[in-house]
Amino acid sequence: MIDLTKKFDDFKAVDSLNVTMTTGVYGLLGVNGAGKTTLMRMICTLLNPTEGKITCNGEDIIAMDGEYRKILGYLPQDFGFYPEFSVKDYLFYIASIKGIRPIVAKKRVKELIAKVGLQKAENKKMKNLSGGMKRRAGIAQAMLNNPKILILDEPTAGLDPNERIRFRNLISELAEDRLVLLSTHIVSDIEYVANKIFLMKDGKIMYQGTAEELIASMEEKVWVSTVDKTDISHLMKNYKIANMKSEMCGVELRIISKECPLPNAQEVEANLEDVFLYYFGEKAGNEDVTI
């Protein structure tokens, strides 16, 4: 991406991005409205940049046209399907749209149904699948052409914890010898699978690096302290509170602060959720913060 910008009237959804990616799993982390989906839609040639360009091996992806789409797989946040189609019929239909020869499609559909764990549901209608099963069918359709670039937009949205774990494991399996870009606002989705993480806010990449590098980038420390419930409002006015946990003797707070916030506070190791709050969370001074 070279000086990549996308404007909608006077609003910059993506603002002068310069990013290089190779093979591996990349996590795009940011709150809703950060510009993640707009960026991904440009990578998938569904939107044209206002300024700048995206290149693949030095070639502009818009100029590459169909040759680029042959190596691209995309799972949008809300993907369409015919509800009366079975899983198998849906995948054959998408394969035909992608121009995959029937003999190749037959083998590929069978392989992918097994890989995403839908063998027992392959003859079920799409409308009767659970949310997790639909997302698995979605990633199968994105993989039909064995893409070198796989774009996944909020792939675990609405899934229960078990399905999210299954999906993360599946993404790790699919990452070999290809570029996978996964956007999310759920920290745990990328904490263990992404080789590199981009923090995106207001259309810009604020910081990029491994999970360890992002944690090290925090200029504040993380503290844990148990306080009386009556002290919470005062503390939230003065500190970023990453977490609250009710205890028998009060409330345990996870506090982000440069200095020790309370006499009984103990410093603890920071994690990626602390990083998310540090860069994206409510500022101290708002007593109505929702945790």
Short mmCIF file of C-alpha atoms in Angstrom, two decimals:
data_model
loop_
_atom_site.label_atom_id
_atom_site.label_comp_id
_atom_site.label_asym_id
_atom_site.label_seq_id
_atom_site.Cartn_x
_atom_site.Cartn_y
_atom_site.Cartn_z
CA MET A 1 0.00 0.00 0.00
CA ILE A 2 1.44 3.34 -1.07
CA ASP A 3 -0.08 6.55 0.34
CA LEU A 4 -3.45 4.78 0.33
CA THR A 5 -6.39 7.10 1.02
CA LYS A 6 -10.14 6.69 0.73
CA LYS A 7 -12.48 9.66 1.12
CA PHE A 8 -16.27 9.73 1.33
CA ASP A 9 -17.06 13.39 0.64
CA ASP A 10 -14.93 15.22 3.23
CA PHE A 11 -14.49 12.20 5.50
CA LYS A 12 -11.25 10.21 5.29
CA ALA A 13 -12.06 6.59 6.11
CA VAL A 14 -8.49 5.54 5.27
CA ASP A 15 -5.76 8.14 5.58
CA SER A 16 -2.40 7.87 3.77
CA LEU A 17 -1.47 4.29 4.65
CA ASN A 18 1.94 2.87 3.76
CA VAL A 19 2.09 -0.82 4.64
CA THR A 20 4.03 -3.81 3.30
CA MET A 21 2.89 -7.41 3.87
CA THR A 22 4.34 -10.76 2.82
CA THR A 23 3.24 -14.28 3.81
CA GLY A 24 1.92 -14.91 7.31
CA VAL A 25 -1.04 -13.85 9.45
CA TYR A 26 -1.64 -10.14 9.96
CA GLY A 27 -4.15 -8.85 12.48
CA LEU A 28 -5.95 -5.55 11.88
CA LEU A 29 -7.16 -4.42 15.29
CA GLY A 30 -9.37 -1.43 15.96
CA VAL A 31 -12.75 -0.29 17.21
CA ASN A 32 -15.79 -0.22 14.92
CA GLY A 33 -15.49 2.72 12.53
CA ALA A 34 -11.69 2.70 12.47
CA GLY A 35 -11.60 2.13 8.69
CA LYS A 36 -10.86 -1.61 8.71
CA THR A 37 -13.68 -2.69 6.39
CA THR A 38 -13.01 0.17 3.95
CA LEU A 39 -9.35 -0.88 3.79
CA MET A 40 -10.25 -4.51 3.19
CA ARG A 41 -12.75 -3.63 0.48
CA MET A 42 -10.02 -1.70 -1.32
CA ILE A 43 -7.65 -4.66 -1.02
CA CYS A 44 -10.40 -6.78 -2.59
CA THR A 45 -10.92 -4.20 -5.41
CA LEU A 46 -14.52 -3.57 -4.29
CA LEU A 47 -13.62 0.08 -3.69
CA ASN A 48 -11.15 2.21 -5.61
CA PRO A 49 -8.73 4.39 -3.65
CA THR A 50 -9.22 8.15 -3.75
CA GLU A 51 -5.44 8.55 -3.66
CA GLY A 52 -2.49 6.16 -3.65
CA LYS A 53 -2.52 2.53 -4.72
CA ILE A 54 -2.21 -1.10 -3.66
CA THR A 55 0.35 -3.26 -5.42
CA CYS A 56 0.91 -7.03 -5.58
CA ASN A 57 4.48 -8.01 -6.48
CA GLY A 58 4.96 -4.50 -7.80
CA GLU A 59 1.83 -4.39 -9.99
CA ASP A 60 -1.22 -2.20 -9.34
CA ILE A 61 -4.05 -4.55 -8.36
CA ILE A 62 -6.61 -2.49 -10.30
CA ALA A 63 -4.57 -2.94 -13.49
CA MET A 64 -4.10 -6.67 -12.74
CA ASP A 65 -7.90 -7.06 -12.75
CA GLY A 66 -8.88 -10.76 -13.09
CA GLU A 67 -5.34 -12.03 -12.60
CA TYR A 68 -5.35 -10.50 -9.12
CA ARG A 69 -8.76 -11.91 -8.20
CA LYS A 70 -7.53 -15.40 -9.13
CA ILE A 71 -5.18 -15.30 -6.14
CA LEU A 72 -7.62 -13.57 -3.78
CA GLY A 73 -10.04 -15.07 -1.26
CA TYR A 74 -12.46 -12.86 0.70
CA LEU A 75 -14.82 -13.47 3.60
CA PRO A 76 -16.83 -10.28 4.23
CA GLN A 77 -18.42 -9.62 7.60
CA ASP A 78 -21.85 -10.32 6.10
CA PHE A 79 -21.60 -12.68 3.15
CA GLY A 80 -24.58 -13.54 0.98
CA PHE A 81 -25.95 -17.00 0.23
CA TYR A 82 -29.07 -18.65 -1.12
CA PRO A 83 -30.84 -19.98 2.01
CA GLU A 84 -32.32 -23.01 0.23
CA PHE A 85 -28.92 -24.23 -1.03
CA SER A 86 -27.20 -27.02 0.86
CA VAL A 87 -23.64 -26.36 1.99
CA LYS A 88 -22.31 -28.52 -0.82
CA ASP A 89 -24.50 -26.87 -3.48
CA TYR A 90 -23.53 -23.41 -2.21
CA LEU A 91 -19.83 -24.20 -2.56
CA PHE A 92 -20.31 -25.65 -6.07
CA TYR A 93 -22.24 -22.52 -7.02
CA ILE A 94 -19.47 -20.21 -5.77
CA ALA A 95 -16.88 -22.39 -7.53
CA SER A 96 -18.74 -21.92 -10.82
CA ILE A 97 -18.82 -18.13 -10.32
CA LYS A 98 -15.07 -18.20 -9.70
CA GLY A 99 -14.56 -20.11 -12.96
CA ILE A 100 -13.21 -23.26 -11.32
CA ARG A 101 -13.53 -26.29 -13.60
CA PRO A 102 -16.13 -28.85 -12.38
CA ILE A 103 -13.62 -31.67 -11.96
CA VAL A 104 -11.37 -29.41 -9.86
CA ALA A 105 -14.34 -27.99 -7.93
CA LYS A 106 -15.56 -31.47 -6.97
CA LYS A 107 -12.24 -32.34 -5.37
CA ARG A 108 -11.78 -28.93 -3.80
CA VAL A 109 -15.28 -28.80 -2.26
CA LYS A 110 -14.78 -32.23 -0.68
CA GLU A 111 -11.40 -31.22 0.75
CA LEU A 112 -12.67 -27.92 2.17
CA ILE A 113 -15.83 -29.36 3.71
CA ALA A 114 -13.57 -31.75 5.62
CA LYS A 115 -11.07 -29.03 6.56
CA VAL A 116 -13.73 -26.73 8.05
CA GLY A 117 -15.48 -29.62 9.81
CA LEU A 118 -18.80 -29.58 7.94
CA GLN A 119 -18.95 -33.21 6.73
CA LYS A 120 -22.04 -33.97 8.81
CA ALA A 121 -23.74 -30.77 7.66
CA GLU A 122 -22.81 -30.78 3.96
CA ASN A 123 -26.39 -31.60 2.90
CA LYS A 124 -28.02 -29.17 5.34
CA LYS A 125 -29.61 -26.04 3.94
CA MET A 126 -27.61 -22.88 4.58
CA LYS A 127 -30.58 -21.29 6.35
CA ASN A 128 -30.55 -24.08 8.95
CA LEU A 129 -26.89 -23.73 9.91
CA SER A 130 -25.72 -22.22 13.19
CA GLY A 131 -23.77 -18.97 13.08
CA GLY A 132 -20.49 -20.82 13.49
CA MET A 133 -21.28 -23.27 10.72
CA LYS A 134 -22.19 -20.43 8.36
CA ARG A 135 -18.84 -18.75 9.05
CA ARG A 136 -17.08 -22.05 8.35
CA ALA A 137 -18.95 -22.35 5.06
CA GLY A 138 -17.91 -18.76 4.38
CA ILE A 139 -14.23 -19.46 4.86
CA ALA A 140 -14.58 -22.57 2.67
CA GLN A 141 -15.93 -20.45 -0.20
CA ALA A 142 -13.07 -17.98 0.28
CA MET A 143 -10.58 -20.85 -0.03
CA LEU A 144 -12.08 -22.51 -3.14
CA ASN A 145 -9.49 -21.02 -5.51
CA ASN A 146 -6.63 -21.82 -3.08
CA PRO A 147 -5.81 -18.09 -2.79
CA LYS A 148 -2.40 -16.67 -2.03
CA ILE A 149 -4.11 -13.71 -0.32
CA LEU A 150 -6.95 -14.40 2.14
CA ILE A 151 -8.93 -11.46 3.55
CA LEU A 152 -11.19 -12.08 6.55
CA ASP A 153 -13.38 -9.23 7.82
CA GLU A 154 -14.59 -9.76 11.41
CA PRO A 155 -14.76 -13.55 10.83
CA THR A 156 -15.72 -14.42 14.42
CA ALA A 157 -18.42 -11.76 14.91
CA GLY A 158 -21.36 -13.28 16.77
CA LEU A 159 -19.66 -16.63 17.46
CA ASP A 160 -19.57 -18.31 20.85
CA PRO A 161 -16.15 -18.88 22.55
CA ASN A 162 -15.81 -22.48 21.33
CA GLU A 163 -16.47 -21.50 17.71
CA ARG A 164 -14.01 -18.61 18.01
CA ILE A 165 -11.31 -21.00 19.18
CA ARG A 166 -12.12 -23.40 16.34
CA PHE A 167 -11.93 -20.53 13.86
CA ARG A 168 -8.58 -19.30 15.17
CA ASN A 169 -7.13 -22.80 14.87
CA LEU A 170 -8.48 -23.07 11.33
CA ILE A 171 -6.90 -19.74 10.36
CA SER A 172 -3.54 -20.96 11.70
CA GLU A 173 -3.82 -24.08 9.53
CA LEU A 174 -4.69 -22.04 6.43
CA ALA A 175 -1.86 -19.56 6.89
CA GLU A 176 0.89 -21.72 5.40
CA ASP A 177 2.44 -20.16 2.28
CA ARG A 178 -0.16 -17.40 1.99
CA LEU A 179 -0.93 -13.92 3.29
CA VAL A 180 -3.87 -13.82 5.69
CA LEU A 181 -5.26 -10.45 6.80
CA LEU A 182 -7.77 -10.71 9.64
CA SER A 183 -9.69 -7.68 10.89
CA THR A 184 -11.38 -7.65 14.28
CA HIS A 185 -12.14 -5.63 17.39
CA ILE A 186 -11.84 -8.80 19.53
CA VAL A 187 -8.32 -8.94 20.93
CA SER A 188 -8.24 -12.69 21.60
CA ASP A 189 -8.97 -13.41 17.92
CA ILE A 190 -5.49 -12.32 16.89
CA GLU A 191 -3.42 -12.52 20.07
CA TYR A 192 -2.27 -16.09 19.40
CA VAL A 193 -2.44 -16.36 15.60
CA ALA A 194 -1.13 -13.09 14.16
CA ASN A 195 2.55 -12.79 13.28
CA LYS A 196 2.11 -9.02 13.13
CA ILE A 197 -0.64 -6.71 14.36
CA PHE A 198 -1.72 -3.34 12.99
CA LEU A 199 -3.51 -0.97 15.37
CA MET A 200 -5.91 1.14 13.29
CA LYS A 201 -7.68 4.27 14.50
CA ASP A 202 -9.40 7.05 12.53
CA GLY A 203 -8.16 5.64 9.23
CA LYS A 204 -4.50 5.51 10.26
CA ILE A 205 -2.17 2.74 11.40
CA MET A 206 -1.16 3.97 14.84
CA TYR A 207 1.30 1.20 15.61
CA GLN A 208 2.43 -2.10 14.12
CA GLY A 209 4.42 -4.99 15.49
CA THR A 210 4.20 -8.35 17.21
CA ALA A 211 2.04 -8.75 20.31
CA GLU A 212 5.19 -8.54 22.42
CA GLU A 213 6.31 -5.34 20.67
CA LEU A 214 2.88 -3.74 21.11
CA ILE A 215 2.91 -4.55 24.82
CA ALA A 216 6.42 -3.10 25.12
CA SER A 217 5.22 0.09 23.35
CA MET A 218 2.97 1.02 26.28
CA GLU A 219 4.36 3.95 28.22
CA GLU A 220 2.22 3.08 31.22
CA LYS A 221 2.22 0.08 33.54
CA VAL A 222 -0.54 -2.25 34.66
CA TRP A 223 -1.51 -2.55 38.31
CA VAL A 224 -3.98 -4.69 40.24
CA SER A 225 -5.61 -3.47 43.43
CA THR A 226 -8.65 -4.43 45.51
CA VAL A 227 -10.72 -1.43 46.59
CA ASP A 228 -14.01 -0.65 48.27
CA LYS A 229 -16.96 -0.17 45.89
CA THR A 230 -17.35 3.42 47.08
CA ASP A 231 -13.88 4.28 45.69
CA ILE A 232 -14.56 3.10 42.11
CA SER A 233 -16.10 6.35 40.82
CA HIS A 234 -13.15 8.41 42.08
CA LEU A 235 -10.60 6.02 40.56
CA MET A 236 -12.35 5.97 37.18
CA LYS A 237 -12.11 9.75 37.05
CA ASN A 238 -8.34 9.54 37.43
CA TYR A 239 -7.23 6.29 35.80
CA LYS A 240 -7.90 3.96 32.87
CA ILE A 241 -9.60 0.88 34.29
CA ALA A 242 -9.01 -2.23 32.16
CA ASN A 243 -11.12 -4.61 34.20
CA MET A 244 -13.26 -4.95 37.32
CA LYS A 245 -13.83 -8.14 39.29
CA SER A 246 -16.10 -8.40 42.32
CA GLU A 247 -14.49 -9.99 45.36
CA MET A 248 -15.78 -10.85 48.84
CA CYS A 249 -13.86 -7.96 50.32
CA GLY A 250 -14.44 -5.40 47.55
CA VAL A 251 -13.68 -4.99 43.84
CA GLU A 252 -10.43 -5.94 42.16
CA LEU A 253 -9.41 -3.34 39.58
CA ARG A 254 -6.89 -3.65 36.75
CA ILE A 255 -5.50 -0.13 36.37
CA ILE A 256 -3.29 1.36 33.67
CA SER A 257 -1.05 4.10 35.07
CA LYS A 258 2.55 5.35 34.85
CA GLU A 259 2.77 5.59 38.63
CA CYS A 260 1.54 3.23 41.33
CA PRO A 261 -2.11 4.32 41.73
CA LEU A 262 -2.74 3.01 45.28
CA PRO A 263 -0.60 1.94 48.24
CA ASN A 264 -1.73 -1.70 47.96
CA ALA A 265 -1.47 -1.91 44.14
CA GLN A 266 0.73 -4.63 42.69
CA GLU A 267 2.36 -4.32 39.26
CA VAL A 268 1.42 -7.15 36.89
CA GLU A 269 2.41 -8.18 33.37
CA ALA A 270 0.55 -6.35 30.62
CA ASN A 271 -1.39 -8.19 27.93
CA LEU A 272 -2.84 -7.27 24.52
CA GLU A 273 -6.19 -6.25 26.04
CA ASP A 274 -4.33 -3.69 28.12
CA VAL A 275 -2.72 -2.41 24.90
CA PHE A 276 -6.16 -2.12 23.30
CA LEU A 277 -7.43 0.00 26.19
CA TYR A 278 -4.24 2.06 26.24
CA TYR A 279 -4.61 3.04 22.59
CA PHE A 280 -8.38 2.88 22.05
CA GLY A 281 -10.07 3.04 25.44
CA GLU A 282 -11.93 5.80 27.24
CA LYS A 283 -9.69 8.42 28.76
CA ALA A 284 -9.42 8.80 32.49
CA GLY A 285 -11.76 11.43 33.79
CA ASN A 286 -15.01 9.88 32.59
CA GLU A 287 -16.85 8.43 35.53
CA ASP A 288 -19.46 6.91 33.25
CA VAL A 289 -17.02 4.59 31.48
CA THR A 290 -18.53 1.19 30.70
CA ILE A 291 -16.25 -1.73 31.43
#
